[in-house]
Coordinates of N, CA and C in Angstrom, one line a residue:
M1 N 0.8 -1.2 0.0 CA 0.0 0.0 0.0 C 0.9 1.2 0.0
S2 N 0.4 2.2 -0.7 CA 1.2 3.4 -0.7 C 0.7 4.4 0.4
P3 N 1.6 5.2 0.9 CA 1.3 6.1 2.0 C 0.2 7.1 1.6
S4 N -0.1 7.3 0.3 CA -1.1 8.3 -0.1 C -2.5 7.6 -0.4
S5 N -2.7 6.4 0.1 CA -4.0 5.7 -0.2 C -5.2 6.3 0.6
G6 N -5.0 7.1 1.6 CA -6.1 7.6 2.3 C -6.6 6.8 3.5
R7 N -6.1 5.6 3.7 CA -6.5 4.7 4.8 C -5.7 5.0 6.0
A8 N -6.3 4.9 7.2 CA -5.6 5.0 8.5 C -5.0 3.7 8.8
Q9 N -3.8 3.7 9.3 CA -3.1 2.5 9.8 C -2.5 2.7 11.1
V10 N -2.4 1.6 11.9 CA -1.8 1.7 13.2 C -0.5 0.9 13.1
E11 N 0.5 1.4 13.8 CA 1.8 0.7 13.9 C 1.5 -0.6 14.6
P12 N 2.1 -1.7 14.3 CA 1.9 -3.0 15.0 C 2.3 -2.9 16.5
L13 N 3.3 -2.3 16.8 CA 3.7 -2.2 18.2 C 2.7 -1.4 19.0
A14 N 2.2 -0.3 18.5 CA 1.1 0.4 19.2 C -0.1 -0.4 19.4
A15 N -0.5 -1.2 18.4 CA -1.7 -2.1 18.5 C -1.4 -3.2 19.6
L16 N -0.2 -3.7 19.6 CA 0.1 -4.7 20.7 C 0.0 -4.1 22.1
V17 N 0.6 -2.9 22.2 CA 0.5 -2.2 23.5 C -0.9 -2.0 24.0
A18 N -1.7 -1.5 23.0 CA -3.1 -1.3 23.4 C -3.9 -2.5 23.8
V19 N -3.6 -3.6 23.1 CA -4.3 -4.9 23.4 C -3.8 -5.4 24.8
F20 N -2.5 -5.2 25.1 CA -1.9 -5.6 26.4 C -2.6 -4.7 27.5
A21 N -2.7 -3.4 27.3 CA -3.3 -2.6 28.3 C -4.7 -2.9 28.6
V22 N -5.5 -3.2 27.6 CA -6.9 -3.6 27.8 C -7.0 -4.9 28.5
G23 N -6.1 -5.9 28.1 CA -6.1 -7.2 28.8 C -5.7 -7.0 30.3
L24 N -4.7 -6.2 30.6 CA -4.3 -5.9 32.0 C -5.5 -5.3 32.8
A25 N -6.2 -4.3 32.2 CA -7.3 -3.7 32.9 C -8.4 -4.6 33.2
V26 N -8.7 -5.5 32.2 CA -9.8 -6.5 32.5 C -9.4 -7.5 33.6
S27 N -8.1 -7.9 33.6 CA -7.7 -8.8 34.6 C -7.7 -8.2 36.0
A28 N -7.3 -6.9 36.1 CA -7.3 -6.2 37.4 C -8.8 -6.1 37.9
Y29 N -9.7 -5.7 36.9 CA -11.1 -5.6 37.3 C -11.7 -6.9 37.8
A30 N -11.4 -8.0 37.1 CA -11.9 -9.3 37.5 C -11.3 -9.7 38.9
G31 N -10.1 -9.4 39.2 CA -9.5 -9.7 40.5 C -10.1 -8.9 41.6
V32 N -10.4 -7.6 41.4 CA -11.0 -6.8 42.4 C -12.4 -7.2 42.6
L33 N -13.2 -7.5 41.6 CA -14.5 -7.9 41.7 C -14.7 -9.2 42.4
D34 N -13.8 -10.2 42.1 CA -13.8 -11.5 42.8 C -13.6 -11.4 44.3
S35 N -12.7 -10.5 44.7 CA -12.4 -10.4 46.1 C -13.5 -9.6 46.8
A36 N -14.3 -8.8 46.1 CA -15.3 -8.0 46.7 C -16.6 -8.7 46.9
L37 N -16.9 -9.7 46.1 CA -18.1 -10.5 46.2 C -18.0 -11.5 47.3
P38 N -19.1 -11.7 48.0 CA -19.1 -12.8 49.1 C -19.0 -14.2 48.5
T39 N -18.3 -15.0 49.2 CA -18.2 -16.4 48.7 C -18.8 -17.3 49.7
P40 N -19.3 -18.5 49.3 CA -20.0 -19.4 50.2 C -19.0 -20.1 51.2
D41 N -17.7 -20.0 50.9 CA -16.7 -20.7 51.7 C -16.0 -19.7 52.6
R42 N -16.5 -18.5 52.8 CA -15.8 -17.6 53.7 C -16.0 -18.0 55.2
N43 N -15.0 -17.7 55.9 CA -14.9 -18.1 57.3 C -15.7 -17.1 58.2
L44 N -16.8 -17.6 58.7 CA -17.6 -16.7 59.6 C -17.4 -17.0 61.1
A45 N -17.0 -18.2 61.4 CA -16.9 -18.6 62.8 C -15.8 -18.0 63.6
D46 N -14.6 -17.8 63.0 CA -13.5 -17.2 63.7 C -13.8 -15.8 64.2
P47 N -14.3 -14.8 63.4 CA -14.6 -13.5 63.9 C -15.8 -13.6 64.9
T48 N -16.7 -14.5 64.6 CA -17.9 -14.6 65.5 C -17.6 -15.0 66.9
V49 N -16.7 -16.0 67.0 CA -16.3 -16.5 68.3 C -15.6 -15.5 69.1
E50 N -14.8 -14.7 68.4 CA -14.0 -13.6 69.0 C -15.0 -12.5 69.5
R51 N -16.0 -12.1 68.7 CA -17.0 -11.1 69.2 C -17.8 -11.7 70.3
A52 N -18.2 -13.0 70.2 CA -19.0 -13.6 71.3 C -18.2 -13.6 72.6
E53 N -16.9 -13.9 72.5 CA -16.1 -13.9 73.7 C -16.0 -12.6 74.4
R54 N -15.9 -11.5 73.6 CA -15.9 -10.2 74.1 C -17.2 -9.8 74.8
A55 N -18.3 -10.3 74.2 CA -19.6 -10.0 74.7 C -19.9 -10.7 76.0
V56 N -19.4 -11.9 76.2 CA -19.7 -12.7 77.5 C -18.6 -12.6 78.5
T57 N -17.5 -12.0 78.2 CA -16.4 -11.9 79.2 C -16.5 -10.7 80.0
D58 N -16.3 -10.8 81.3 CA -16.3 -9.7 82.3 C -15.0 -9.9 83.1
A59 N -14.1 -8.9 82.9 CA -12.7 -9.0 83.6 C -12.0 -10.2 83.2
G60 N -12.1 -10.7 82.0 CA -11.3 -11.8 81.5 C -11.9 -13.2 81.8
V61 N -13.1 -13.2 82.4 CA -13.7 -14.5 82.9 C -15.1 -14.6 82.3
V62 N -15.4 -15.7 81.7 CA -16.8 -16.0 81.2 C -17.7 -16.5 82.3
A63 N -18.9 -15.9 82.4 CA -19.9 -16.4 83.3 C -20.9 -17.2 82.5
P64 N -21.0 -18.5 82.8 CA -22.0 -19.3 82.0 C -23.4 -18.7 81.9
D65 N -23.8 -18.0 83.0 CA -25.2 -17.5 83.0 C -25.3 -16.4 81.9
E66 N -24.2 -15.8 81.5 CA -24.3 -14.7 80.5 C -24.0 -15.2 79.0
L67 N -24.0 -16.5 78.8 CA -23.7 -17.0 77.5 C -24.7 -16.6 76.4
A68 N -25.9 -16.4 76.8 CA -26.9 -16.0 75.8 C -26.7 -14.6 75.3
G69 N -26.0 -13.8 76.1 CA -25.7 -12.4 75.6 C -24.7 -12.4 74.4
G70 N -24.0 -13.5 74.1 CA -23.1 -13.6 73.0 C -23.8 -13.9 71.7
L71 N -25.1 -14.2 71.7 CA -25.8 -14.6 70.5 C -25.9 -13.4 69.5
D72 N -25.8 -12.2 70.1 CA -25.9 -11.0 69.2 C -24.6 -10.8 68.4
A73 N -23.6 -11.6 68.6 CA -22.3 -11.5 67.9 C -22.4 -12.2 66.5
G74 N -23.5 -12.9 66.3 CA -23.6 -13.7 65.0 C -23.8 -12.7 63.9
P75 N -23.4 -13.1 62.7 CA -23.6 -12.3 61.5 C -25.1 -12.3 61.1
D76 N -25.5 -11.2 60.5 CA -26.9 -11.1 60.0 C -27.2 -12.2 59.0
G77 N -28.4 -12.8 59.1 CA -28.8 -13.8 58.2 C -28.3 -15.2 58.5
Y78 N -27.6 -15.4 59.6 CA -27.1 -16.7 60.0 C -27.5 -17.0 61.4
R79 N -27.6 -18.3 61.7 CA -27.9 -18.8 63.0 C -26.6 -19.0 63.8
L80 N -26.7 -18.9 65.1 CA -25.5 -19.1 65.9 C -25.8 -20.0 67.1
N81 N -24.9 -20.9 67.4 CA -24.9 -21.7 68.6 C -23.6 -21.5 69.3
L82 N -23.7 -21.2 70.6 CA -22.5 -21.1 71.4 C -22.5 -22.2 72.4
T83 N -21.3 -22.8 72.6 CA -21.2 -23.9 73.5 C -19.9 -23.6 74.4
L84 N -20.1 -23.6 75.7 CA -19.1 -23.4 76.7 C -18.8 -24.7 77.4
V85 N -17.6 -25.1 77.5 CA -17.2 -26.4 78.1 C -16.1 -26.0 79.1
A86 N -16.3 -26.5 80.4 CA -15.3 -26.3 81.4 C -15.3 -27.6 82.2
G87 N -14.2 -28.4 82.1 CA -14.1 -29.7 82.8 C -15.2 -30.6 82.3
D88 N -16.1 -31.1 83.2 CA -17.1 -32.0 82.7 C -18.5 -31.3 82.6
R89 N -18.5 -30.0 82.6 CA -19.7 -29.2 82.5 C -19.8 -28.5 81.2
T90 N -21.0 -28.5 80.6 CA -21.3 -27.9 79.3 C -22.5 -27.0 79.4
W91 N -22.4 -25.8 78.8 CA -23.5 -24.8 78.7 C -23.7 -24.5 77.2
H92 N -25.0 -24.3 76.8 CA -25.3 -24.0 75.4 C -26.2 -22.8 75.3
A93 N -26.1 -22.0 74.2 CA -27.0 -20.9 74.0 C -27.2 -20.9 72.5
G94 N -28.5 -20.7 72.1 CA -28.9 -20.7 70.7 C -29.3 -22.0 70.2
P95 N -29.8 -22.1 69.0 CA -30.3 -23.3 68.4 C -29.2 -24.3 68.1
R96 N -29.4 -25.5 68.1 CA -28.4 -26.5 67.7 C -28.3 -26.5 66.2
A97 N -27.0 -26.7 65.7 CA -26.8 -26.8 64.3 C -27.4 -28.1 63.8
P98 N -28.1 -28.1 62.6 CA -28.7 -29.3 62.1 C -27.6 -30.2 61.6
P99 N -27.7 -31.5 61.9 CA -26.8 -32.5 61.3 C -27.1 -32.6 59.8
T100 N -26.1 -32.5 59.0 CA -26.3 -32.5 57.5 C -25.0 -33.0 56.8
V101 N -25.2 -33.6 55.7 CA -24.1 -34.0 54.8 C -23.9 -33.0 53.7
D102 N -24.8 -32.1 53.5 CA -24.8 -31.1 52.4 C -23.7 -30.0 52.8
S103 N -22.7 -29.9 52.0 CA -21.6 -29.0 52.3 C -22.1 -27.5 52.3
A104 N -23.1 -27.2 51.5 CA -23.6 -25.8 51.4 C -24.3 -25.4 52.7
A105 N -24.9 -26.3 53.4 CA -25.7 -26.0 54.6 C -24.9 -26.4 55.8
A106 N -23.7 -26.9 55.7 CA -22.9 -27.3 56.8 C -22.5 -26.0 57.7
S107 N -22.3 -26.3 58.9 CA -22.0 -25.2 59.8 C -20.5 -24.9 59.8
D108 N -20.1 -23.7 60.1 CA -18.7 -23.3 60.2 C -18.5 -23.1 61.7
A109 N -17.4 -23.7 62.2 CA -17.2 -23.7 63.7 C -15.8 -23.2 64.0
A110 N -15.7 -22.6 65.2 CA -14.4 -22.2 65.7 C -14.5 -22.1 67.2
E111 N -13.3 -22.2 67.9 CA -13.4 -22.2 69.3 C -12.1 -21.4 69.8
V112 N -12.3 -20.9 71.0 CA -11.2 -20.2 71.7 C -11.1 -20.7 73.2
T113 N -9.9 -20.6 73.7 CA -9.8 -21.0 75.1 C -10.1 -19.8 76.0
V114 N -10.9 -20.0 77.1 CA -11.4 -19.0 77.9 C -11.2 -19.4 79.4
S115 N -11.4 -18.5 80.3 CA -11.5 -18.8 81.7 C -13.0 -18.8 82.1
V116 N -13.4 -19.8 82.8 CA -14.9 -19.9 83.1 C -15.1 -19.9 84.6
R117 N -16.0 -19.1 85.0 CA -16.4 -19.0 86.5 C -17.4 -20.1 86.7
V118 N -17.0 -21.2 87.4 CA -17.8 -22.3 87.6 C -18.6 -22.2 89.0
A119 N -18.1 -21.4 89.8 CA -18.7 -21.1 91.1 C -18.1 -19.8 91.6
P120 N -18.8 -19.2 92.6 CA -18.2 -17.9 93.2 C -16.8 -18.1 93.7
G121 N -15.8 -17.4 93.1 CA -14.4 -17.5 93.5 C -13.7 -18.7 92.8
R122 N -14.3 -19.5 92.0 CA -13.7 -20.6 91.3 C -13.7 -20.4 89.8
V123 N -12.5 -20.4 89.2 CA -12.4 -20.2 87.8 C -11.6 -21.4 87.3
R124 N -12.1 -21.9 86.2 CA -11.5 -23.1 85.5 C -11.2 -22.7 84.0
P125 N -10.2 -23.4 83.4 CA -10.0 -23.2 82.0 C -11.1 -23.9 81.2
G126 N -11.5 -23.3 80.1 CA -12.6 -23.9 79.3 C -12.4 -23.5 77.8
R127 N -13.4 -23.9 77.0 CA -13.5 -23.6 75.6 C -14.8 -23.0 75.2
L128 N -14.8 -22.0 74.5 CA -16.0 -21.4 73.9 C -16.0 -21.7 72.4
R129 N -17.1 -22.4 72.0 CA -17.2 -22.8 70.6 C -18.4 -22.1 70.0
A130 N -18.2 -21.6 68.8 CA -19.3 -21.0 68.0 C -19.5 -21.8 66.7
E131 N -20.7 -22.1 66.4 CA -21.1 -22.7 65.2 C -22.1 -21.8 64.5
V132 N -21.8 -21.5 63.2 CA -22.5 -20.5 62.4 C -23.0 -21.3 61.2
W133 N -24.3 -21.1 60.8 CA -24.8 -21.7 59.6 C -26.0 -20.9 59.1
P134 N -26.3 -21.0 57.8 CA -27.4 -20.2 57.2 C -28.7 -20.6 57.7

């Protein structure tokens, strides 16, 4: 083709750079969008058990009578069961997680070690467990 043909042309290097820039922008957008959308496998129990522990702990000790106060720590739209174990004693608050084999409806669970007031002036080590499910 002669330079005077009247048609617009793009240098091959400029076209390759433009295609690369568009591909990079689409990849970045897809990565940001993927991290922003909620996923069904996200971990809800770890932050929930930490919030529940703060809600039911007074001066670093959990009182079993106050366990129901930690149910407000659950995420919106999910059910929460709290279980406190100290020695051979167990306390529960909230509905029980349904036994299921369906992974989409399975509960997410986490636990932390806490100090438990088992009687006036008696504190024992224990575990606070949170189960979260839709």
